[in-house]
Amino acid sequence: DHSIAFKKERQFPFELLSDPGNRTAHEYGLTWTLPEAVRALYLSWEIDLPAYNGDDSWMLPMPARYLIDQDRVVRWAHADPDYTVRPEPEETIEALKRL
């Protein structure tokens, strides 16, 4: 529900995927659990993480970007536990061109 509302709000012309319960992120080893001490802070900011996750977990996924070919082989990947560290768009475009 949150993804649908977000897509409408931002007027994205493309399909937006979601990962209820962070199941896929967990399979890729990209999840971490929010410490108990920080949960009250999130709730004070009106961020109900379990509601967004669609379960009762306080898990968050790390930002990650994968380029997967048609044979389901990961050809390029970037993941960092620091959410502020992300590849530049040009880096991703260059990786796409190499495919």
PDB file of N, CA and C in Angstrom:
ATOM      1  N   ASP A   1       0.811  -1.200   0.000  1.00  0.00           N
ATOM      2  CA  ASP A   1       0.000   0.000   0.000  1.00  0.00           C
ATOM      3  C   ASP A   1       0.854   1.265   0.000  1.00  0.00           C
ATOM      4  N   HIS A   2       1.941   1.228   0.780  1.00  0.00           N
ATOM      5  CA  HIS A   2       2.814   2.406   0.851  1.00  0.00           C
ATOM      6  C   HIS A   2       3.503   2.653  -0.490  1.00  0.00           C
ATOM      7  N   SER A   3       3.909   1.599  -1.169  1.00  0.00           N
ATOM      8  CA  SER A   3       4.575   1.746  -2.467  1.00  0.00           C
ATOM      9  C   SER A   3       3.624   2.332  -3.503  1.00  0.00           C
ATOM     10  N   ILE A   4       2.390   1.881  -3.489  1.00  0.00           N
ATOM     11  CA  ILE A   4       1.396   2.389  -4.442  1.00  0.00           C
ATOM     12  C   ILE A   4       1.156   3.879  -4.206  1.00  0.00           C
ATOM     13  N   ALA A   5       1.000   4.260  -2.954  1.00  0.00           N
ATOM     14  CA  ALA A   5       0.771   5.671  -2.630  1.00  0.00           C
ATOM     15  C   ALA A   5       1.985   6.516  -3.006  1.00  0.00           C
ATOM     16  N   PHE A   6       3.183   6.001  -2.750  1.00  0.00           N
ATOM     17  CA  PHE A   6       4.404   6.719  -3.084  1.00  0.00           C
ATOM     18  C   PHE A   6       4.528   6.921  -4.594  1.00  0.00           C
ATOM     19  N   LYS A   7       4.218   5.869  -5.345  1.00  0.00           N
ATOM     20  CA  LYS A   7       4.283   5.957  -6.811  1.00  0.00           C
ATOM     21  C   LYS A   7       3.308   7.015  -7.330  1.00  0.00           C
ATOM     22  N   LYS A   8       2.098   7.011  -6.807  1.00  0.00           N
ATOM     23  CA  LYS A   8       1.102   7.994  -7.236  1.00  0.00           C
ATOM     24  C   LYS A   8       1.526   9.406  -6.853  1.00  0.00           C
ATOM     25  N   GLU A   9       2.027   9.558  -5.635  1.00  0.00           N
ATOM     26  CA  GLU A   9       2.449  10.870  -5.154  1.00  0.00           C
ATOM     27  C   GLU A   9       3.560  11.444  -6.031  1.00  0.00           C
ATOM     28  N   ARG A  10       4.514  10.609  -6.407  1.00  0.00           N
ATOM     29  CA  ARG A  10       5.664  11.061  -7.213  1.00  0.00           C
ATOM     30  C   ARG A  10       5.391  11.009  -8.717  1.00  0.00           C
ATOM     31  N   GLN A  11       4.243  10.433  -9.093  1.00  0.00           N
ATOM     32  CA  GLN A  11       3.827  10.319 -10.492  1.00  0.00           C
ATOM     33  C   GLN A  11       4.878   9.586 -11.336  1.00  0.00           C
ATOM     34  N   PHE A  12       5.389   8.486 -10.800  1.00  0.00           N
ATOM     35  CA  PHE A  12       6.358   7.681 -11.538  1.00  0.00           C
ATOM     36  C   PHE A  12       5.671   7.002 -12.718  1.00  0.00           C
ATOM     37  N   PRO A  13       6.242   7.090 -13.911  1.00  0.00           N
ATOM     38  CA  PRO A  13       5.640   6.446 -15.090  1.00  0.00           C
ATOM     39  C   PRO A  13       6.096   4.998 -15.258  1.00  0.00           C
ATOM     40  N   PHE A  14       6.783   4.455 -14.270  1.00  0.00           N
ATOM     41  CA  PHE A  14       7.316   3.097 -14.380  1.00  0.00           C
ATOM     42  C   PHE A  14       6.828   2.241 -13.222  1.00  0.00           C
ATOM     43  N   GLU A  15       7.011   0.946 -13.374  1.00  0.00           N
ATOM     44  CA  GLU A  15       6.605   0.005 -12.333  1.00  0.00           C
ATOM     45  C   GLU A  15       7.510   0.155 -11.119  1.00  0.00           C
ATOM     46  N   LEU A  16       6.933   0.142  -9.958  1.00  0.00           N
ATOM     47  CA  LEU A  16       7.672   0.244  -8.706  1.00  0.00           C
ATOM     48  C   LEU A  16       7.500  -1.065  -7.953  1.00  0.00           C
ATOM     49  N   LEU A  17       8.612  -1.703  -7.658  1.00  0.00           N
ATOM     50  CA  LEU A  17       8.568  -2.979  -6.954  1.00  0.00           C
ATOM     51  C   LEU A  17       8.718  -2.752  -5.459  1.00  0.00           C
ATOM     52  N   SER A  18       8.199  -3.675  -4.680  1.00  0.00           N
ATOM     53  CA  SER A  18       8.366  -3.596  -3.234  1.00  0.00           C
ATOM     54  C   SER A  18       8.815  -4.960  -2.718  1.00  0.00           C
ATOM     55  N   ASP A  19       9.270  -4.969  -1.486  1.00  0.00           N
ATOM     56  CA  ASP A  19       9.791  -6.190  -0.865  1.00  0.00           C
ATOM     57  C   ASP A  19       9.184  -6.341   0.522  1.00  0.00           C
ATOM     58  N   PRO A  20       7.888  -6.723   0.576  1.00  0.00           N
ATOM     59  CA  PRO A  20       7.235  -6.845   1.888  1.00  0.00           C
ATOM     60  C   PRO A  20       8.016  -7.778   2.822  1.00  0.00           C
ATOM     61  N   GLY A  21       8.233  -7.297   4.030  1.00  0.00           N
ATOM     62  CA  GLY A  21       8.958  -8.087   5.011  1.00  0.00           C
ATOM     63  C   GLY A  21      10.450  -8.181   4.721  1.00  0.00           C
ATOM     64  N   ASN A  22      10.928  -7.447   3.730  1.00  0.00           N
ATOM     65  CA  ASN A  22      12.350  -7.453   3.362  1.00  0.00           C
ATOM     66  C   ASN A  22      12.878  -8.848   3.054  1.00  0.00           C
ATOM     67  N   ARG A  23      12.009  -9.706   2.525  1.00  0.00           N
ATOM     68  CA  ARG A  23      12.413 -11.098   2.263  1.00  0.00           C
ATOM     69  C   ARG A  23      13.538 -11.186   1.242  1.00  0.00           C
ATOM     70  N   THR A  24      13.419 -10.464   0.147  1.00  0.00           N
ATOM     71  CA  THR A  24      14.464 -10.518  -0.879  1.00  0.00           C
ATOM     72  C   THR A  24      15.746  -9.881  -0.365  1.00  0.00           C
ATOM     73  N   ALA A  25      15.640  -8.732   0.272  1.00  0.00           N
ATOM     74  CA  ALA A  25      16.827  -8.073   0.833  1.00  0.00           C
ATOM     75  C   ALA A  25      17.527  -9.001   1.818  1.00  0.00           C
ATOM     76  N   HIS A  26      16.756  -9.722   2.608  1.00  0.00           N
ATOM     77  CA  HIS A  26      17.342 -10.656   3.580  1.00  0.00           C
ATOM     78  C   HIS A  26      18.093 -11.784   2.869  1.00  0.00           C
ATOM     79  N   GLU A  27      17.531 -12.293   1.777  1.00  0.00           N
ATOM     80  CA  GLU A  27      18.197 -13.347   1.011  1.00  0.00           C
ATOM     81  C   GLU A  27      19.528 -12.874   0.436  1.00  0.00           C
ATOM     82  N   TYR A  28      19.628 -11.593   0.118  1.00  0.00           N
ATOM     83  CA  TYR A  28      20.870 -11.014  -0.398  1.00  0.00           C
ATOM     84  C   TYR A  28      21.815 -10.583   0.735  1.00  0.00           C
ATOM     85  N   GLY A  29      21.402 -10.799   1.986  1.00  0.00           N
ATOM     86  CA  GLY A  29      22.244 -10.420   3.123  1.00  0.00           C
ATOM     87  C   GLY A  29      22.302  -8.922   3.355  1.00  0.00           C
ATOM     88  N   LEU A  30      21.223  -8.222   3.024  1.00  0.00           N
ATOM     89  CA  LEU A  30      21.220  -6.764   3.068  1.00  0.00           C
ATOM     90  C   LEU A  30      20.364  -6.167   4.181  1.00  0.00           C
ATOM     91  N   THR A  31      19.925  -6.957   5.133  1.00  0.00           N
ATOM     92  CA  THR A  31      19.055  -6.406   6.174  1.00  0.00           C
ATOM     93  C   THR A  31      19.794  -6.272   7.499  1.00  0.00           C
ATOM     94  N   TRP A  32      19.311  -5.344   8.292  1.00  0.00           N
ATOM     95  CA  TRP A  32      19.788  -5.197   9.666  1.00  0.00           C
ATOM     96  C   TRP A  32      18.602  -4.768  10.510  1.00  0.00           C
ATOM     97  N   THR A  33      18.657  -5.084  11.776  1.00  0.00           N
ATOM     98  CA  THR A  33      17.547  -4.790  12.681  1.00  0.00           C
ATOM     99  C   THR A  33      17.832  -3.511  13.451  1.00  0.00           C
ATOM    100  N   LEU A  34      16.862  -2.634  13.449  1.00  0.00           N
ATOM    101  CA  LEU A  34      16.979  -1.366  14.151  1.00  0.00           C
ATOM    102  C   LEU A  34      17.099  -1.631  15.647  1.00  0.00           C
ATOM    103  N   PRO A  35      18.097  -1.046  16.318  1.00  0.00           N
ATOM    104  CA  PRO A  35      18.253  -1.273  17.760  1.00  0.00           C
ATOM    105  C   PRO A  35      17.030  -0.794  18.550  1.00  0.00           C
ATOM    106  N   GLU A  36      16.767  -1.458  19.629  1.00  0.00           N
ATOM    107  CA  GLU A  36      15.610  -1.142  20.481  1.00  0.00           C
ATOM    108  C   GLU A  36      15.594   0.330  20.879  1.00  0.00           C
ATOM    109  N   ALA A  37      16.752   0.883  21.200  1.00  0.00           N
ATOM    110  CA  ALA A  37      16.834   2.270  21.657  1.00  0.00           C
ATOM    111  C   ALA A  37      16.416   3.274  20.574  1.00  0.00           C
ATOM    112  N   VAL A  38      16.507   2.905  19.319  1.00  0.00           N
ATOM    113  CA  VAL A  38      16.199   3.821  18.221  1.00  0.00           C
ATOM    114  C   VAL A  38      14.734   3.704  17.786  1.00  0.00           C
ATOM    115  N   ARG A  39      14.086   2.619  18.135  1.00  0.00           N
ATOM    116  CA  ARG A  39      12.702   2.396  17.692  1.00  0.00           C
ATOM    117  C   ARG A  39      11.752   3.490  18.186  1.00  0.00           C
ATOM    118  N   ALA A  40      11.890   3.893  19.444  1.00  0.00           N
ATOM    119  CA  ALA A  40      11.020   4.952  19.986  1.00  0.00           C
ATOM    120  C   ALA A  40      11.236   6.261  19.237  1.00  0.00           C
ATOM    121  N   LEU A  41      12.470   6.521  18.847  1.00  0.00           N
ATOM    122  CA  LEU A  41      12.762   7.724  18.076  1.00  0.00           C
ATOM    123  C   LEU A  41      12.041   7.682  16.732  1.00  0.00           C
ATOM    124  N   TYR A  42      12.106   6.549  16.048  1.00  0.00           N
ATOM    125  CA  TYR A  42      11.388   6.397  14.780  1.00  0.00           C
ATOM    126  C   TYR A  42       9.889   6.632  14.972  1.00  0.00           C
ATOM    127  N   LEU A  43       9.339   6.047  16.019  1.00  0.00           N
ATOM    128  CA  LEU A  43       7.910   6.221  16.274  1.00  0.00           C
ATOM    129  C   LEU A  43       7.577   7.682  16.574  1.00  0.00           C
ATOM    130  N   SER A  44       8.484   8.397  17.238  1.00  0.00           N
ATOM    131  CA  SER A  44       8.234   9.816  17.507  1.00  0.00           C
ATOM    132  C   SER A  44       8.245  10.629  16.215  1.00  0.00           C
ATOM    133  N   TRP A  45       8.912  10.136  15.193  1.00  0.00           N
ATOM    134  CA  TRP A  45       8.923  10.775  13.867  1.00  0.00           C
ATOM    135  C   TRP A  45       7.779  10.259  13.002  1.00  0.00           C
ATOM    136  N   GLU A  46       6.893   9.465  13.613  1.00  0.00           N
ATOM    137  CA  GLU A  46       5.747   8.851  12.932  1.00  0.00           C
ATOM    138  C   GLU A  46       6.178   7.909  11.812  1.00  0.00           C
ATOM    139  N   ILE A  47       7.292   7.227  12.047  1.00  0.00           N
ATOM    140  CA  ILE A  47       7.768   6.192  11.126  1.00  0.00           C
ATOM    141  C   ILE A  47       7.500   4.850  11.796  1.00  0.00           C
ATOM    142  N   ASP A  48       6.447   4.195  11.362  1.00  0.00           N
ATOM    143  CA  ASP A  48       6.064   2.892  11.908  1.00  0.00           C
ATOM    144  C   ASP A  48       6.652   1.821  10.990  1.00  0.00           C
ATOM    145  N   LEU A  49       7.890   1.468  11.258  1.00  0.00           N
ATOM    146  CA  LEU A  49       8.610   0.549  10.386  1.00  0.00           C
ATOM    147  C   LEU A  49       7.906  -0.791  10.196  1.00  0.00           C
ATOM    148  N   PRO A  50       7.370  -1.409  11.248  1.00  0.00           N
ATOM    149  CA  PRO A  50       6.638  -2.660  11.019  1.00  0.00           C
ATOM    150  C   PRO A  50       5.459  -2.494  10.049  1.00  0.00           C
ATOM    151  N   ALA A  51       4.782  -1.361  10.092  1.00  0.00           N
ATOM    152  CA  ALA A  51       3.669  -1.132   9.155  1.00  0.00           C
ATOM    153  C   ALA A  51       4.177  -1.040   7.724  1.00  0.00           C
ATOM    154  N   TYR A  52       5.307  -0.372   7.527  1.00  0.00           N
ATOM    155  CA  TYR A  52       5.891  -0.279   6.186  1.00  0.00           C
ATOM    156  C   TYR A  52       6.402  -1.633   5.717  1.00  0.00           C
ATOM    157  N   ASN A  53       6.955  -2.411   6.646  1.00  0.00           N
ATOM    158  CA  ASN A  53       7.498  -3.722   6.286  1.00  0.00           C
ATOM    159  C   ASN A  53       6.413  -4.754   6.007  1.00  0.00           C
ATOM    160  N   GLY A  54       5.236  -4.521   6.534  1.00  0.00           N
ATOM    161  CA  GLY A  54       4.161  -5.487   6.342  1.00  0.00           C
ATOM    162  C   GLY A  54       4.270  -6.679   7.281  1.00  0.00           C
ATOM    163  N   ASP A  55       5.027  -6.518   8.351  1.00  0.00           N
ATOM    164  CA  ASP A  55       5.163  -7.571   9.364  1.00  0.00           C
ATOM    165  C   ASP A  55       5.497  -6.886  10.690  1.00  0.00           C
ATOM    166  N   ASP A  56       5.937  -7.647  11.672  1.00  0.00           N
ATOM    167  CA  ASP A  56       6.218  -7.038  12.971  1.00  0.00           C
ATOM    168  C   ASP A  56       7.708  -6.768  13.186  1.00  0.00           C
ATOM    169  N   SER A  57       8.496  -6.796  12.108  1.00  0.00           N
ATOM    170  CA  SER A  57       9.944  -6.620  12.250  1.00  0.00           C
ATOM    171  C   SER A  57      10.338  -5.147  12.248  1.00  0.00           C
ATOM    172  N   TRP A  58      11.492  -4.914  12.782  1.00  0.00           N
ATOM    173  CA  TRP A  58      12.112  -3.590  12.753  1.00  0.00           C
ATOM    174  C   TRP A  58      13.363  -3.655  11.879  1.00  0.00           C
ATOM    175  N   MET A  59      13.262  -4.366  10.764  1.00  0.00           N
ATOM    176  CA  MET A  59      14.385  -4.523   9.854  1.00  0.00           C
ATOM    177  C   MET A  59      14.395  -3.421   8.801  1.00  0.00           C
ATOM    178  N   LEU A  60      15.593  -3.035   8.418  1.00  0.00           N
ATOM    179  CA  LEU A  60      15.797  -2.103   7.320  1.00  0.00           C
ATOM    180  C   LEU A  60      16.749  -2.744   6.315  1.00  0.00           C
ATOM    181  N   PRO A  61      16.542  -2.476   5.036  1.00  0.00           N
ATOM    182  CA  PRO A  61      17.488  -2.975   4.045  1.00  0.00           C
ATOM    183  C   PRO A  61      18.605  -1.949   3.805  1.00  0.00           C
ATOM    184  N   MET A  62      19.785  -2.456   3.488  1.00  0.00           N
ATOM    185  CA  MET A  62      20.858  -1.571   3.041  1.00  0.00           C
ATOM    186  C   MET A  62      20.576  -1.180   1.599  1.00  0.00           C
ATOM    187  N   PRO A  63      20.932   0.031   1.216  1.00  0.00           N
ATOM    188  CA  PRO A  63      20.787   0.397  -0.198  1.00  0.00           C
ATOM    189  C   PRO A  63      21.717  -0.475  -1.040  1.00  0.00           C
ATOM    190  N   ALA A  64      21.202  -0.999  -2.112  1.00  0.00           N
ATOM    191  CA  ALA A  64      22.007  -1.840  -2.999  1.00  0.00           C
ATOM    192  C   ALA A  64      21.516  -1.670  -4.424  1.00  0.00           C
ATOM    193  N   ARG A  65      22.419  -1.844  -5.340  1.00  0.00           N
ATOM    194  CA  ARG A  65      22.088  -1.759  -6.757  1.00  0.00           C
ATOM    195  C   ARG A  65      22.748  -2.945  -7.446  1.00  0.00           C
ATOM    196  N   TYR A  66      21.949  -3.694  -8.191  1.00  0.00           N
ATOM    197  CA  TYR A  66      22.447  -4.863  -8.916  1.00  0.00           C
ATOM    198  C   TYR A  66      22.061  -4.752 -10.381  1.00  0.00           C
ATOM    199  N   LEU A  67      22.965  -5.173 -11.244  1.00  0.00           N
ATOM    200  CA  LEU A  67      22.639  -5.350 -12.653  1.00  0.00           C
ATOM    201  C   LEU A  67      22.683  -6.845 -12.899  1.00  0.00           C
ATOM    202  N   ILE A  68      21.546  -7.392 -13.277  1.00  0.00           N
ATOM    203  CA  ILE A  68      21.395  -8.833 -13.454  1.00  0.00           C
ATOM    204  C   ILE A  68      21.024  -9.080 -14.905  1.00  0.00           C
ATOM    205  N   ASP A  69      21.784  -9.961 -15.558  1.00  0.00           N
ATOM    206  CA  ASP A  69      21.513 -10.193 -16.979  1.00  0.00           C
ATOM    207  C   ASP A  69      20.328 -11.137 -17.172  1.00  0.00           C
ATOM    208  N   GLN A  70      19.996 -11.403 -18.413  1.00  0.00           N
ATOM    209  CA  GLN A  70      18.829 -12.228 -18.729  1.00  0.00           C
ATOM    210  C   GLN A  70      18.992 -13.674 -18.285  1.00  0.00           C
ATOM    211  N   ASP A  71      20.235 -14.095 -18.021  1.00  0.00           N
ATOM    212  CA  ASP A  71      20.487 -15.443 -17.516  1.00  0.00           C
ATOM    213  C   ASP A  71      20.516 -15.472 -15.991  1.00  0.00           C
ATOM    214  N   ARG A  72      20.112 -14.356 -15.379  1.00  0.00           N
ATOM    215  CA  ARG A  72      20.036 -14.210 -13.917  1.00  0.00           C
ATOM    216  C   ARG A  72      21.410 -14.211 -13.246  1.00  0.00           C
ATOM    217  N   VAL A  73      22.415 -13.769 -13.976  1.00  0.00           N
ATOM    218  CA  VAL A  73      23.767 -13.660 -13.432  1.00  0.00           C
ATOM    219  C   VAL A  73      23.991 -12.207 -13.017  1.00  0.00           C
ATOM    220  N   VAL A  74      24.449 -12.004 -11.782  1.00  0.00           N
ATOM    221  CA  VAL A  74      24.750 -10.654 -11.312  1.00  0.00           C
ATOM    222  C   VAL A  74      26.037 -10.206 -12.005  1.00  0.00           C
ATOM    223  N   ARG A  75      25.945  -9.154 -12.783  1.00  0.00           N
ATOM    224  CA  ARG A  75      27.081  -8.648 -13.555  1.00  0.00           C
ATOM    225  C   ARG A  75      27.735  -7.428 -12.907  1.00  0.00           C
ATOM    226  N   TRP A  76      27.023  -6.766 -12.019  1.00  0.00           N
ATOM    227  CA  TRP A  76      27.565  -5.597 -11.326  1.00  0.00           C
ATOM    228  C   TRP A  76      26.765  -5.410 -10.052  1.00  0.00           C
ATOM    229  N   ALA A  77      27.436  -5.025  -8.983  1.00  0.00           N
ATOM    230  CA  ALA A  77      26.738  -4.837  -7.708  1.00  0.00           C
ATOM    231  C   ALA A  77      27.400  -3.734  -6.900  1.00  0.00           C
ATOM    232  N   HIS A  78      26.580  -3.058  -6.148  1.00  0.00           N
ATOM    233  CA  HIS A  78      27.075  -2.077  -5.185  1.00  0.00           C
ATOM    234  C   HIS A  78      26.142  -2.099  -3.977  1.00  0.00           C
ATOM    235  N   ALA A  79      26.724  -2.277  -2.803  1.00  0.00           N
ATOM    236  CA  ALA A  79      25.964  -2.228  -1.549  1.00  0.00           C
ATOM    237  C   ALA A  79      26.883  -1.642  -0.483  1.00  0.00           C
ATOM    238  N   ASP A  80      26.309  -0.842   0.393  1.00  0.00           N
ATOM    239  CA  ASP A  80      27.095  -0.236   1.460  1.00  0.00           C
ATOM    240  C   ASP A  80      26.180  -0.026   2.654  1.00  0.00           C
ATOM    241  N   PRO A  81      26.625  -0.439   3.843  1.00  0.00           N
ATOM    242  CA  PRO A  81      25.774  -0.241   5.023  1.00  0.00           C
ATOM    243  C   PRO A  81      25.523   1.224   5.343  1.00  0.00           C
ATOM    244  N   ASP A  82      26.395   2.107   4.853  1.00  0.00           N
ATOM    245  CA  ASP A  82      26.201   3.546   5.033  1.00  0.00           C
ATOM    246  C   ASP A  82      25.263   4.035   3.930  1.00  0.00           C
ATOM    247  N   TYR A  83      24.040   4.358   4.289  1.00  0.00           N
ATOM    248  CA  TYR A  83      23.034   4.723   3.287  1.00  0.00           C
ATOM    249  C   TYR A  83      23.397   5.979   2.501  1.00  0.00           C
ATOM    250  N   THR A  84      24.376   6.743   2.970  1.00  0.00           N
ATOM    251  CA  THR A  84      24.774   7.950   2.243  1.00  0.00           C
ATOM    252  C   THR A  84      25.781   7.657   1.134  1.00  0.00           C
ATOM    253  N   VAL A  85      26.307   6.439   1.106  1.00  0.00           N
ATOM    254  CA  VAL A  85      27.281   6.060   0.083  1.00  0.00           C
ATOM    255  C   VAL A  85      26.545   5.317  -1.020  1.00  0.00           C
ATOM    256  N   ARG A  86      26.436   5.964  -2.157  1.00  0.00           N
ATOM    257  CA  ARG A  86      25.730   5.377  -3.304  1.00  0.00           C
ATOM    258  C   ARG A  86      26.544   5.647  -4.558  1.00  0.00           C
ATOM    259  N   PRO A  87      26.458   4.740  -5.535  1.00  0.00           N
ATOM    260  CA  PRO A  87      27.192   4.996  -6.774  1.00  0.00           C
ATOM    261  C   PRO A  87      26.573   6.160  -7.535  1.00  0.00           C
ATOM    262  N   GLU A  88      27.420   6.865  -8.235  1.00  0.00           N
ATOM    263  CA  GLU A  88      26.935   7.934  -9.094  1.00  0.00           C
ATOM    264  C   GLU A  88      26.153   7.302 -10.249  1.00  0.00           C
ATOM    265  N   PRO A  89      25.126   7.981 -10.747  1.00  0.00           N
ATOM    266  CA  PRO A  89      24.367   7.425 -11.880  1.00  0.00           C
ATOM    267  C   PRO A  89      25.266   7.056 -13.060  1.00  0.00           C
ATOM    268  N   GLU A  90      26.295   7.862 -13.303  1.00  0.00           N
ATOM    269  CA  GLU A  90      27.196   7.584 -14.431  1.00  0.00           C
ATOM    270  C   GLU A  90      27.893   6.237 -14.266  1.00  0.00           C
ATOM    271  N   GLU A  91      28.221   5.886 -13.026  1.00  0.00           N
ATOM    272  CA  GLU A  91      28.872   4.598 -12.757  1.00  0.00           C
ATOM    273  C   GLU A  91      27.953   3.438 -13.141  1.00  0.00           C
ATOM    274  N   THR A  92      26.695   3.567 -12.817  1.00  0.00           N
ATOM    275  CA  THR A  92      25.724   2.524 -13.168  1.00  0.00           C
ATOM    276  C   THR A  92      25.531   2.460 -14.681  1.00  0.00           C
ATOM    277  N   ILE A  93      25.461   3.620 -15.318  1.00  0.00           N
ATOM    278  CA  ILE A  93      25.295   3.656 -16.770  1.00  0.00           C
ATOM    279  C   ILE A  93      26.483   3.005 -17.469  1.00  0.00           C
ATOM    280  N   GLU A  94      27.692   3.276 -16.987  1.00  0.00           N
ATOM    281  CA  GLU A  94      28.888   2.654 -17.574  1.00  0.00           C
ATOM    282  C   GLU A  94      28.847   1.148 -17.393  1.00  0.00           C
ATOM    283  N   ALA A  95      28.408   0.679 -16.253  1.00  0.00           N
ATOM    284  CA  ALA A  95      28.278  -0.767 -16.023  1.00  0.00           C
ATOM    285  C   ALA A  95      27.248  -1.377 -16.982  1.00  0.00           C
ATOM    286  N   LEU A  96      26.155  -0.657 -17.215  1.00  0.00           N
ATOM    287  CA  LEU A  96      25.145  -1.122 -18.168  1.00  0.00           C
ATOM    288  C   LEU A  96      25.726  -1.210 -19.575  1.00  0.00           C
ATOM    289  N   LYS A  97      26.508  -0.225 -19.962  1.00  0.00           N
ATOM    290  CA  LYS A  97      27.108  -0.237 -21.293  1.00  0.00           C
ATOM    291  C   LYS A  97      28.055  -1.421 -21.474  1.00  0.00           C
ATOM    292  N   ARG A  98      28.736  -1.818 -20.394  1.00  0.00           N
ATOM    293  CA  ARG A  98      29.658  -2.965 -20.469  1.00  0.00           C
ATOM    294  C   ARG A  98      28.913  -4.283 -20.654  1.00  0.00           C
ATOM    295  N   LEU A  99      27.629  -4.300 -20.325  1.00  0.00           N
ATOM    296  CA  LEU A  99      26.858  -5.531 -20.519  1.00  0.00           C
ATOM    297  C   LEU A  99      26.611  -5.755 -22.005  1.00  0.00           C
TER     298      LEU A  99
END
